[in-house]
PDB file of C-alpha atoms in Angstrom:
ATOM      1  CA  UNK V 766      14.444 -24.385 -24.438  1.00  0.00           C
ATOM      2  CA  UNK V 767      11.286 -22.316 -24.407  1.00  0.00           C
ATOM      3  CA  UNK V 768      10.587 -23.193 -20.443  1.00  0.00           C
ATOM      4  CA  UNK V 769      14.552 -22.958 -19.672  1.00  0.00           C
ATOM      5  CA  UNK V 770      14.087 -19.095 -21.076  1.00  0.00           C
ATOM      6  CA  UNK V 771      11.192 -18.416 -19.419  1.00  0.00           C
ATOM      7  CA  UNK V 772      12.760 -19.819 -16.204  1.00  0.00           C
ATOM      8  CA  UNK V 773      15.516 -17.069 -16.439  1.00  0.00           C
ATOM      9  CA  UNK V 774      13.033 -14.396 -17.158  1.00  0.00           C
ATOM     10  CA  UNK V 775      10.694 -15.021 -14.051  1.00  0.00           C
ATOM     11  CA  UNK V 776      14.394 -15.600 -12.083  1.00  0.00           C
ATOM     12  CA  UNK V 777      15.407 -11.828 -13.476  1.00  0.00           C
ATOM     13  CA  UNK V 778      12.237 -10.393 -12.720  1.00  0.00           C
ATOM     14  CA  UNK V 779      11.925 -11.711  -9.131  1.00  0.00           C
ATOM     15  CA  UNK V 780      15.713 -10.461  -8.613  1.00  0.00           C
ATOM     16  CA  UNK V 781      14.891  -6.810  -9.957  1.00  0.00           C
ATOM     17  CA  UNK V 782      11.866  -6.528  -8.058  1.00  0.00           C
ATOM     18  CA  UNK V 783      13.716  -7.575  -4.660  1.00  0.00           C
ATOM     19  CA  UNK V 784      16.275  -4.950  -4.943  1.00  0.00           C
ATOM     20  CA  UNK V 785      13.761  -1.953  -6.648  1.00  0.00           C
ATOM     21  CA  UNK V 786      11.437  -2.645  -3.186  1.00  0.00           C
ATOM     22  CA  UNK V 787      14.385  -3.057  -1.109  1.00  0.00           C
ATOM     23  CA  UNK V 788      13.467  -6.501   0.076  1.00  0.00           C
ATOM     24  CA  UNK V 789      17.062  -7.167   1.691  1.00  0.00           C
ATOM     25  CA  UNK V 790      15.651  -4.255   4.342  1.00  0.00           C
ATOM     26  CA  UNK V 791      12.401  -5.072   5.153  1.00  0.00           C
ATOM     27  CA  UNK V 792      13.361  -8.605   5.778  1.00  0.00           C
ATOM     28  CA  UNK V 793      15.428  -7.925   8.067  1.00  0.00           C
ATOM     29  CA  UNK V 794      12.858  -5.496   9.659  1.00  0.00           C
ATOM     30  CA  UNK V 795      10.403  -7.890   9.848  1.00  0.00           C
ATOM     31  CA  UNK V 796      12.631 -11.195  10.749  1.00  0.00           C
ATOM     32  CA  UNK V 797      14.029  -8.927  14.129  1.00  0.00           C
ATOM     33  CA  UNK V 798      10.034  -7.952  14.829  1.00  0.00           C
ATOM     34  CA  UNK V 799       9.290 -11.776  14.867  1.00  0.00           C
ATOM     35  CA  UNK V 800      12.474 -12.464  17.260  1.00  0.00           C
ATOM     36  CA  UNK V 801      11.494  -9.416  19.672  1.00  0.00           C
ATOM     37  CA  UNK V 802       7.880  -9.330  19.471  1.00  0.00           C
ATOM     38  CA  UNK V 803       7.196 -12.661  18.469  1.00  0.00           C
ATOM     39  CA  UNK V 804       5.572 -11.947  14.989  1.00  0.00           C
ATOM     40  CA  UNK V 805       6.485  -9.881  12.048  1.00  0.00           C
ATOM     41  CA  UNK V 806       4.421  -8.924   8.966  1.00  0.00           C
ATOM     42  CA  UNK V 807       4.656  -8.191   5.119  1.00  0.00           C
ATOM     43  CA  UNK V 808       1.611  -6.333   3.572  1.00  0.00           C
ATOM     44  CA  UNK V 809       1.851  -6.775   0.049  1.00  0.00           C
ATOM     45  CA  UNK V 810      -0.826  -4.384  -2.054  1.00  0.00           C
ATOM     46  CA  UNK V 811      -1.350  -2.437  -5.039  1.00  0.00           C
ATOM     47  CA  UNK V 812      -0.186   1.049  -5.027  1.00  0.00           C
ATOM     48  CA  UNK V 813      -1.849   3.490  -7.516  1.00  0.00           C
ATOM     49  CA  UNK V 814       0.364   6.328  -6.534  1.00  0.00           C
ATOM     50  CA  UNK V 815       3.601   4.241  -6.741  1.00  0.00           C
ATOM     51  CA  UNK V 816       6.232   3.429  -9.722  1.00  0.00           C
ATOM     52  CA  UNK V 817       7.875   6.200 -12.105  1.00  0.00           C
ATOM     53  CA  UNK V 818       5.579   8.807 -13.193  1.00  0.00           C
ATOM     54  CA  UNK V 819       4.782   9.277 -17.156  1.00  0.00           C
ATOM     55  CA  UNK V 820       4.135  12.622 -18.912  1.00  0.00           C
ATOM     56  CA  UNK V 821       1.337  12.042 -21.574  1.00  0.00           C
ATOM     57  CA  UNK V 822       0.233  14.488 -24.130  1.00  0.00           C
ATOM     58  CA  UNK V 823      -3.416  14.881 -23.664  1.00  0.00           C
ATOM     59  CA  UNK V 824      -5.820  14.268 -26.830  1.00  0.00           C
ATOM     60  CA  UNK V 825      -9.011  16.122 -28.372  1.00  0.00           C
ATOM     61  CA  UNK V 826     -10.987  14.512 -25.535  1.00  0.00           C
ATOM     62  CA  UNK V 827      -8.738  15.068 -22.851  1.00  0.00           C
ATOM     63  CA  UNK V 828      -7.421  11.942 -22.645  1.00  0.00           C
ATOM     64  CA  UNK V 829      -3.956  10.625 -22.338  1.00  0.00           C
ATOM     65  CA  UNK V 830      -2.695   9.687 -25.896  1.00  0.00           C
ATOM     66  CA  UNK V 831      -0.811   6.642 -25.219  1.00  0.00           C
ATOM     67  CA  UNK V 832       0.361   5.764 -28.997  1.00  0.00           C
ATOM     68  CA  UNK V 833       3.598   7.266 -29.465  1.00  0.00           C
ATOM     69  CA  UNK V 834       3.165   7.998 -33.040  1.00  0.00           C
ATOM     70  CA  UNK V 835      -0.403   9.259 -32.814  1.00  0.00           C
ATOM     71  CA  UNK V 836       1.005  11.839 -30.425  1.00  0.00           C
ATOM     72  CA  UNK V 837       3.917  13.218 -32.415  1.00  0.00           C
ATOM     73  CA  UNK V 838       1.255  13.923 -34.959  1.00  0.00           C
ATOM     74  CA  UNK V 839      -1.195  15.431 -32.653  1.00  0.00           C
ATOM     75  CA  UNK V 840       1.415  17.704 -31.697  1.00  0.00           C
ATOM     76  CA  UNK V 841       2.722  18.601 -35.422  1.00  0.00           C
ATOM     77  CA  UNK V 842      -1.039  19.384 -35.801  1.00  0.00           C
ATOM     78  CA  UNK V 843      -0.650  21.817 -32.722  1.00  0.00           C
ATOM     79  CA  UNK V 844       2.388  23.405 -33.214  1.00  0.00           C
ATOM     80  CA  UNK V 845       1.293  25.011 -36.841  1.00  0.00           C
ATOM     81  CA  UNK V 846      -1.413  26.556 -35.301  1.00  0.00           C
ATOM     82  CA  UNK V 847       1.118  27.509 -32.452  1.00  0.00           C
ATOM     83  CA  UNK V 848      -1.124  25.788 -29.916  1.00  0.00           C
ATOM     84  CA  UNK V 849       1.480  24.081 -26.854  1.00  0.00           C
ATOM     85  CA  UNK V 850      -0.135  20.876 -26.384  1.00  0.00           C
ATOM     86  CA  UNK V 851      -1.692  19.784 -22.931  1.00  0.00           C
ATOM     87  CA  UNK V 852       0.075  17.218 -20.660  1.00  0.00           C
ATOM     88  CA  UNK V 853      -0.795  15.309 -17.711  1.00  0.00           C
ATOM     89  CA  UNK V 854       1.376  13.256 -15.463  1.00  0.00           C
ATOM     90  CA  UNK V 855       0.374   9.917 -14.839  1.00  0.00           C
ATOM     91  CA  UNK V 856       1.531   7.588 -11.903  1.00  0.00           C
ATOM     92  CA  UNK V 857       0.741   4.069 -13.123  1.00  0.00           C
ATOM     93  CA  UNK V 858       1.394   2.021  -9.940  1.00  0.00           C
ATOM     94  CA  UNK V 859       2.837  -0.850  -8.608  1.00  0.00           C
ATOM     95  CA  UNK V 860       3.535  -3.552  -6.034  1.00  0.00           C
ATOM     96  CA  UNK V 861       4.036  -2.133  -2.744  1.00  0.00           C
ATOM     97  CA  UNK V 862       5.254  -4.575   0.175  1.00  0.00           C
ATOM     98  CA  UNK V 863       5.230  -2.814   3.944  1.00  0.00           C
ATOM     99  CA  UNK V 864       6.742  -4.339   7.058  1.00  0.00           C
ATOM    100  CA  UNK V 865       4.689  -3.710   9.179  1.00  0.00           C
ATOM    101  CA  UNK V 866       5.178  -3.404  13.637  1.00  0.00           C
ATOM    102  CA  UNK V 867       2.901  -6.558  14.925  1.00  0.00           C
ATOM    103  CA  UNK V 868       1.466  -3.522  17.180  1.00  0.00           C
ATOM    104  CA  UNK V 869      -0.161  -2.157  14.214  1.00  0.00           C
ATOM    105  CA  UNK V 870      -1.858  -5.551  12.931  1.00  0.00           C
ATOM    106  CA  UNK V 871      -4.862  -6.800  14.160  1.00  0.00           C
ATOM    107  CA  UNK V 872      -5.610 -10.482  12.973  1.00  0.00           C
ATOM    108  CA  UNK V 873      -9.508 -12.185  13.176  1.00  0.00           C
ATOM    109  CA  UNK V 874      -8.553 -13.631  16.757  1.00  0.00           C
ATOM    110  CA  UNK V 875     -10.526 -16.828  16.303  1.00  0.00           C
ATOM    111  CA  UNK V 876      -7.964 -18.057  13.358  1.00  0.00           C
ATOM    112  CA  UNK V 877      -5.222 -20.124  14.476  1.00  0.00           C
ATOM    113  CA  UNK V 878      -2.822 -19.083  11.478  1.00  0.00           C
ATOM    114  CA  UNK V 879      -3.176 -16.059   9.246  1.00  0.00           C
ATOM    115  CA  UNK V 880      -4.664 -18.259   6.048  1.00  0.00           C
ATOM    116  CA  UNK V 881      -7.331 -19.279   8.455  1.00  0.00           C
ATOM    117  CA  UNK V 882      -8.230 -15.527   9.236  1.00  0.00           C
ATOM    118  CA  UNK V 883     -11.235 -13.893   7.953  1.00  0.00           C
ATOM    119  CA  UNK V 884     -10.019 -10.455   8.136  1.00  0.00           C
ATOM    120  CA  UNK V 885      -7.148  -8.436   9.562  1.00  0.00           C
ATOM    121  CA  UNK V 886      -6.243  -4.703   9.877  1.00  0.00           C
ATOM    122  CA  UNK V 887      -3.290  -2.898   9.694  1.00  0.00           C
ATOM    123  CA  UNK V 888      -2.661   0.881  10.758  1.00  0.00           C
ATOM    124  CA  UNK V 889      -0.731   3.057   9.009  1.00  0.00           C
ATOM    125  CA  UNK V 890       0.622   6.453  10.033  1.00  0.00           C
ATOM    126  CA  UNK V 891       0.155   9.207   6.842  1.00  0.00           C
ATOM    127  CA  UNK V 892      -0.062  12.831   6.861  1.00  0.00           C
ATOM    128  CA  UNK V 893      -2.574  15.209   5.952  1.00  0.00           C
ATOM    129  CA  UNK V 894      -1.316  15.692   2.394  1.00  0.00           C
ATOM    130  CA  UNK V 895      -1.188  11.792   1.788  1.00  0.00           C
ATOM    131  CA  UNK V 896      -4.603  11.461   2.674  1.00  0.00           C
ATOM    132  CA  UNK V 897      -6.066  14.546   0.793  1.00  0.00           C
ATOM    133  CA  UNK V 898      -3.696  13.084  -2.560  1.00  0.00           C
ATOM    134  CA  UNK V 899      -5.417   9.660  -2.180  1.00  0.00           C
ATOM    135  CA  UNK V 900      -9.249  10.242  -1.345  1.00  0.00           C
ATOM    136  CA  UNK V 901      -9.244  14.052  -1.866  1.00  0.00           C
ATOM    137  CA  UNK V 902     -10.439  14.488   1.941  1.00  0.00           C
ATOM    138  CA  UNK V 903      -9.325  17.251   4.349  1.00  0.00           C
ATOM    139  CA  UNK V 904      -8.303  15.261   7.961  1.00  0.00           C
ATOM    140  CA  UNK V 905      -6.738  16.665  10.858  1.00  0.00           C
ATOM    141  CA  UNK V 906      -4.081  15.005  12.158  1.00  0.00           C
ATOM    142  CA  UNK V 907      -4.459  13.175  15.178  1.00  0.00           C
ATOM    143  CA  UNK V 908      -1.138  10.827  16.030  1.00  0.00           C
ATOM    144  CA  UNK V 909       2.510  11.664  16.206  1.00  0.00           C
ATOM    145  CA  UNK V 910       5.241  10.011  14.110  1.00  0.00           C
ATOM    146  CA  UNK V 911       7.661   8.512  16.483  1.00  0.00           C
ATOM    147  CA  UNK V 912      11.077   9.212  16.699  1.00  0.00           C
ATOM    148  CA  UNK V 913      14.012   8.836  19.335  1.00  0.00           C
ATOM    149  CA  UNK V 914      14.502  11.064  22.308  1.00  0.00           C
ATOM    150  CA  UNK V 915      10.749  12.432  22.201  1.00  0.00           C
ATOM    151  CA  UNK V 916       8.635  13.158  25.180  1.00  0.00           C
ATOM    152  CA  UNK V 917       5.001  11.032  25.347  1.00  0.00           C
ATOM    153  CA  UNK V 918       2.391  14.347  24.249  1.00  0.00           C
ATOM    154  CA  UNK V 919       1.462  14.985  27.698  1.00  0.00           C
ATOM    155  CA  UNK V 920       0.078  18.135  28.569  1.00  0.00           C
ATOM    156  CA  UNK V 921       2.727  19.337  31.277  1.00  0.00           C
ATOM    157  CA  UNK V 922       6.097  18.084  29.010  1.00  0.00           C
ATOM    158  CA  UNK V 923       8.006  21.244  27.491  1.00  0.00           C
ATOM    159  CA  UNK V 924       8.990  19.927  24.325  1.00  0.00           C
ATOM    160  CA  UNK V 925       5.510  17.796  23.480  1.00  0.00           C
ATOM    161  CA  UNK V 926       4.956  17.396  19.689  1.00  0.00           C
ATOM    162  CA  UNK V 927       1.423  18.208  17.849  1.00  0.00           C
ATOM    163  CA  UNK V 928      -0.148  15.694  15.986  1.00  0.00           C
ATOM    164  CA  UNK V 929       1.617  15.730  12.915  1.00  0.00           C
ATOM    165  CA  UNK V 930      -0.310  12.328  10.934  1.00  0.00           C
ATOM    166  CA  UNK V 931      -3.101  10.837  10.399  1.00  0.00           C
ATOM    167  CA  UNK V 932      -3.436   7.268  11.798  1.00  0.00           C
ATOM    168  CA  UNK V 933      -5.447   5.409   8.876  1.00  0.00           C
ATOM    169  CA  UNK V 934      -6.772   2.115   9.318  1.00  0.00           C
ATOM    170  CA  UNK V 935      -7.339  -0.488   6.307  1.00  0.00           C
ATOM    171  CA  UNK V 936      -9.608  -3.037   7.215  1.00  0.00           C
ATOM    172  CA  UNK V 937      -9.373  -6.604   4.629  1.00  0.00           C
ATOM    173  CA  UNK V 938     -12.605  -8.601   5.306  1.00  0.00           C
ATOM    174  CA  UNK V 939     -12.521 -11.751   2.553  1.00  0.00           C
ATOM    175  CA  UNK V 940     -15.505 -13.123   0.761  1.00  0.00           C
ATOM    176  CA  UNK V 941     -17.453 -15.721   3.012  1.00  0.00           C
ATOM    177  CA  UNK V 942     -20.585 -17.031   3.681  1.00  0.00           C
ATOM    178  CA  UNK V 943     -21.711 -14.660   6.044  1.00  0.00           C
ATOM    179  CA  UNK V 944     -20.604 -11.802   3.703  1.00  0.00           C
ATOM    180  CA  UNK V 945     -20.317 -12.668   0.099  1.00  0.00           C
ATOM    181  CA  UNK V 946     -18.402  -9.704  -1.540  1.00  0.00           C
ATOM    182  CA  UNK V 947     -16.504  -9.180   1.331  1.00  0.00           C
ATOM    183  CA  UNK V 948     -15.304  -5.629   2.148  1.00  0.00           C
ATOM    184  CA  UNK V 949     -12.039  -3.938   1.690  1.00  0.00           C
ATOM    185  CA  UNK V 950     -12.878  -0.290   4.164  1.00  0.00           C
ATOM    186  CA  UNK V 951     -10.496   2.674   4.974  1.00  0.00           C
ATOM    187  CA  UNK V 952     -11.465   4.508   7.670  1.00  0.00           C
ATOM    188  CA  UNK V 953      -9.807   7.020  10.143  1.00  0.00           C
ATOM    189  CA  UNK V 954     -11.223   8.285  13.753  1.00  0.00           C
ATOM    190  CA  UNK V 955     -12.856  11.132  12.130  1.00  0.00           C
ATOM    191  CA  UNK V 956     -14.456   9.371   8.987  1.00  0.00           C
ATOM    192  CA  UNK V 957     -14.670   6.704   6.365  1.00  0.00           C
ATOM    193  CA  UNK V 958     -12.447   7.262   3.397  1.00  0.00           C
ATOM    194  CA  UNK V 959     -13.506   4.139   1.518  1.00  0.00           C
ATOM    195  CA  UNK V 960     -15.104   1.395   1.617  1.00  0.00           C
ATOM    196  CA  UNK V 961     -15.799  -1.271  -1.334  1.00  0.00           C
ATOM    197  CA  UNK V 962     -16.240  -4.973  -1.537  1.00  0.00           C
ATOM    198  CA  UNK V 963     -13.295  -7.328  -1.554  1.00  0.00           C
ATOM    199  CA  UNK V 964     -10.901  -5.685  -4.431  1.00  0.00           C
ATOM    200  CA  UNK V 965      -8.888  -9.026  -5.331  1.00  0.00           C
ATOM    201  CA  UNK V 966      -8.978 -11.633  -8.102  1.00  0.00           C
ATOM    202  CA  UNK V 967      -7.823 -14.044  -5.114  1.00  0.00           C
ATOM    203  CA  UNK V 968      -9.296 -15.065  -1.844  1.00  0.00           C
ATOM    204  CA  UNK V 969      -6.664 -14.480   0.687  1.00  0.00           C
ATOM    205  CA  UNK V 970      -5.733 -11.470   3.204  1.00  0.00           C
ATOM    206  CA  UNK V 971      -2.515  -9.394   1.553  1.00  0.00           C
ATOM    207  CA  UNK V 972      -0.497 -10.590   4.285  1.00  0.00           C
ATOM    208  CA  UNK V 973       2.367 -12.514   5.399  1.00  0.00           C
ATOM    209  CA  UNK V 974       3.368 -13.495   8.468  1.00  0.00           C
ATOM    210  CA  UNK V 975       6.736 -14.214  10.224  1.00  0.00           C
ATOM    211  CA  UNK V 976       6.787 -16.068  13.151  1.00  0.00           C
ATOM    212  CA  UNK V 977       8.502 -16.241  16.324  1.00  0.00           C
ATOM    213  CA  UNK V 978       8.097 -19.145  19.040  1.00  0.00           C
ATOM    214  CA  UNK V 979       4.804 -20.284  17.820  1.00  0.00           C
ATOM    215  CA  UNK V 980       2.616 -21.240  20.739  1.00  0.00           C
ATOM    216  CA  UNK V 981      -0.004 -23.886  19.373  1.00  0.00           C
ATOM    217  CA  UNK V 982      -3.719 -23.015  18.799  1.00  0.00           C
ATOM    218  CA  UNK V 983      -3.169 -19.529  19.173  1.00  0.00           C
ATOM    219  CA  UNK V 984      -2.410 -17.397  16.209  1.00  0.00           C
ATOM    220  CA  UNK V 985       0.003 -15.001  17.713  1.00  0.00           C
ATOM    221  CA  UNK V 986       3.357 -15.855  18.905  1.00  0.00           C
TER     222      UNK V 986
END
């Protein structure tokens, strides 16, 4: 009975979180890259910045008080000296899954399948105010987010956009031999934004990989 229940739980769980990331979507997004392009791609990370945020009353130490009780006492304590109690908003985080254009993924071009790779990086497109929010960094932007019926930013074209993001690559290196902690670096064409060993209880790149006509030996499509 006990595994039956806990069957139904993982079944619920895996159900919720493919309609709260909006799975049904970026399938489809990334099944049509792997028909036109011959390869789509899931990134599947951690976001700090991601899930609902919290409001937490903060303690003596400045702290978040996180014990519900322990807070509705802190703040009967406050409110007969007629203090108004400090609060802080909190984003916990979460799963994040991005489908990602094959143009914007760079696989370890010796692998003949993504498991075998060693590393891979993936671009993404932010803005200014993304990047300052995450790493507390000031970049110019320098790329323009595409949309239809745009001209290319040449010089001579009336209606040519300024840069309006940042284009911010994240490079996954895993652990090997010839670098034992691996390396997990964010960098932009201006400057490094991070740049740590390999952040993952596992030793696999945060990607998956949908195929197209798979040509054999080679690890693109």
């Amino acid at each position: 009975d006990s595994d039956i229940k806990a069957a139904q739980v993982a079944q619920q769980l895996l159900e919720y979180w493919w309609q709260d990331f909006g799975l049904d979507d970026k399938l489809e997004d990334a099944l049509l890259w792997g028909i036109i392009a011959g390869q789509g791609y899931w990134k599947i990370t951690w976001d700090a910045q991601a899930s609902k945020a919290m409001r937490f009353t903060l303690g003596p130490d400045g702290k978040p008080i996180t014990d519900d009780k322990l807070q509705d006492l802190f703040r009967a304590n406050l409110q007969q000296f007629g203090v108004q109690p400090q609060e802080k908003v909190v984003y916990l985080g979460d799963i994040r899954v991005d489908s990602i254009s094959p143009f914007d993924v760079f696989v370890d071009p010796n692998a003949k399948t993504v498991k075998d790779a060693h590393y891979v990086m993936c671009v993404h497109h932010m803005t200014p105010d993304e990047v300052k929010s995450r790493w507390n960094k000031n970049v110019p932007a320098d790329s323009i987010s595409t949309v239809p019926d745009t001209s290319l930013p040449m010089q001579n074209a009336s209606d040519a956009r300024k840069p309006d993001t940042v284009r911010v690559i994240f490079g996954y290196f895993k652990p090997s031999p010839i670098m034992p902690n691996g390396r997990y670096v964010v960098w932009t064409k201006h400057e490094v934004l991070e740049d740590t060993k390999w952040p993952y209880p596992f030793n696999e790149l945060p990607l998956i990989k949908f195929p197209g006509m798979k040509i054999p030996g080679q690890i693109y499509d």
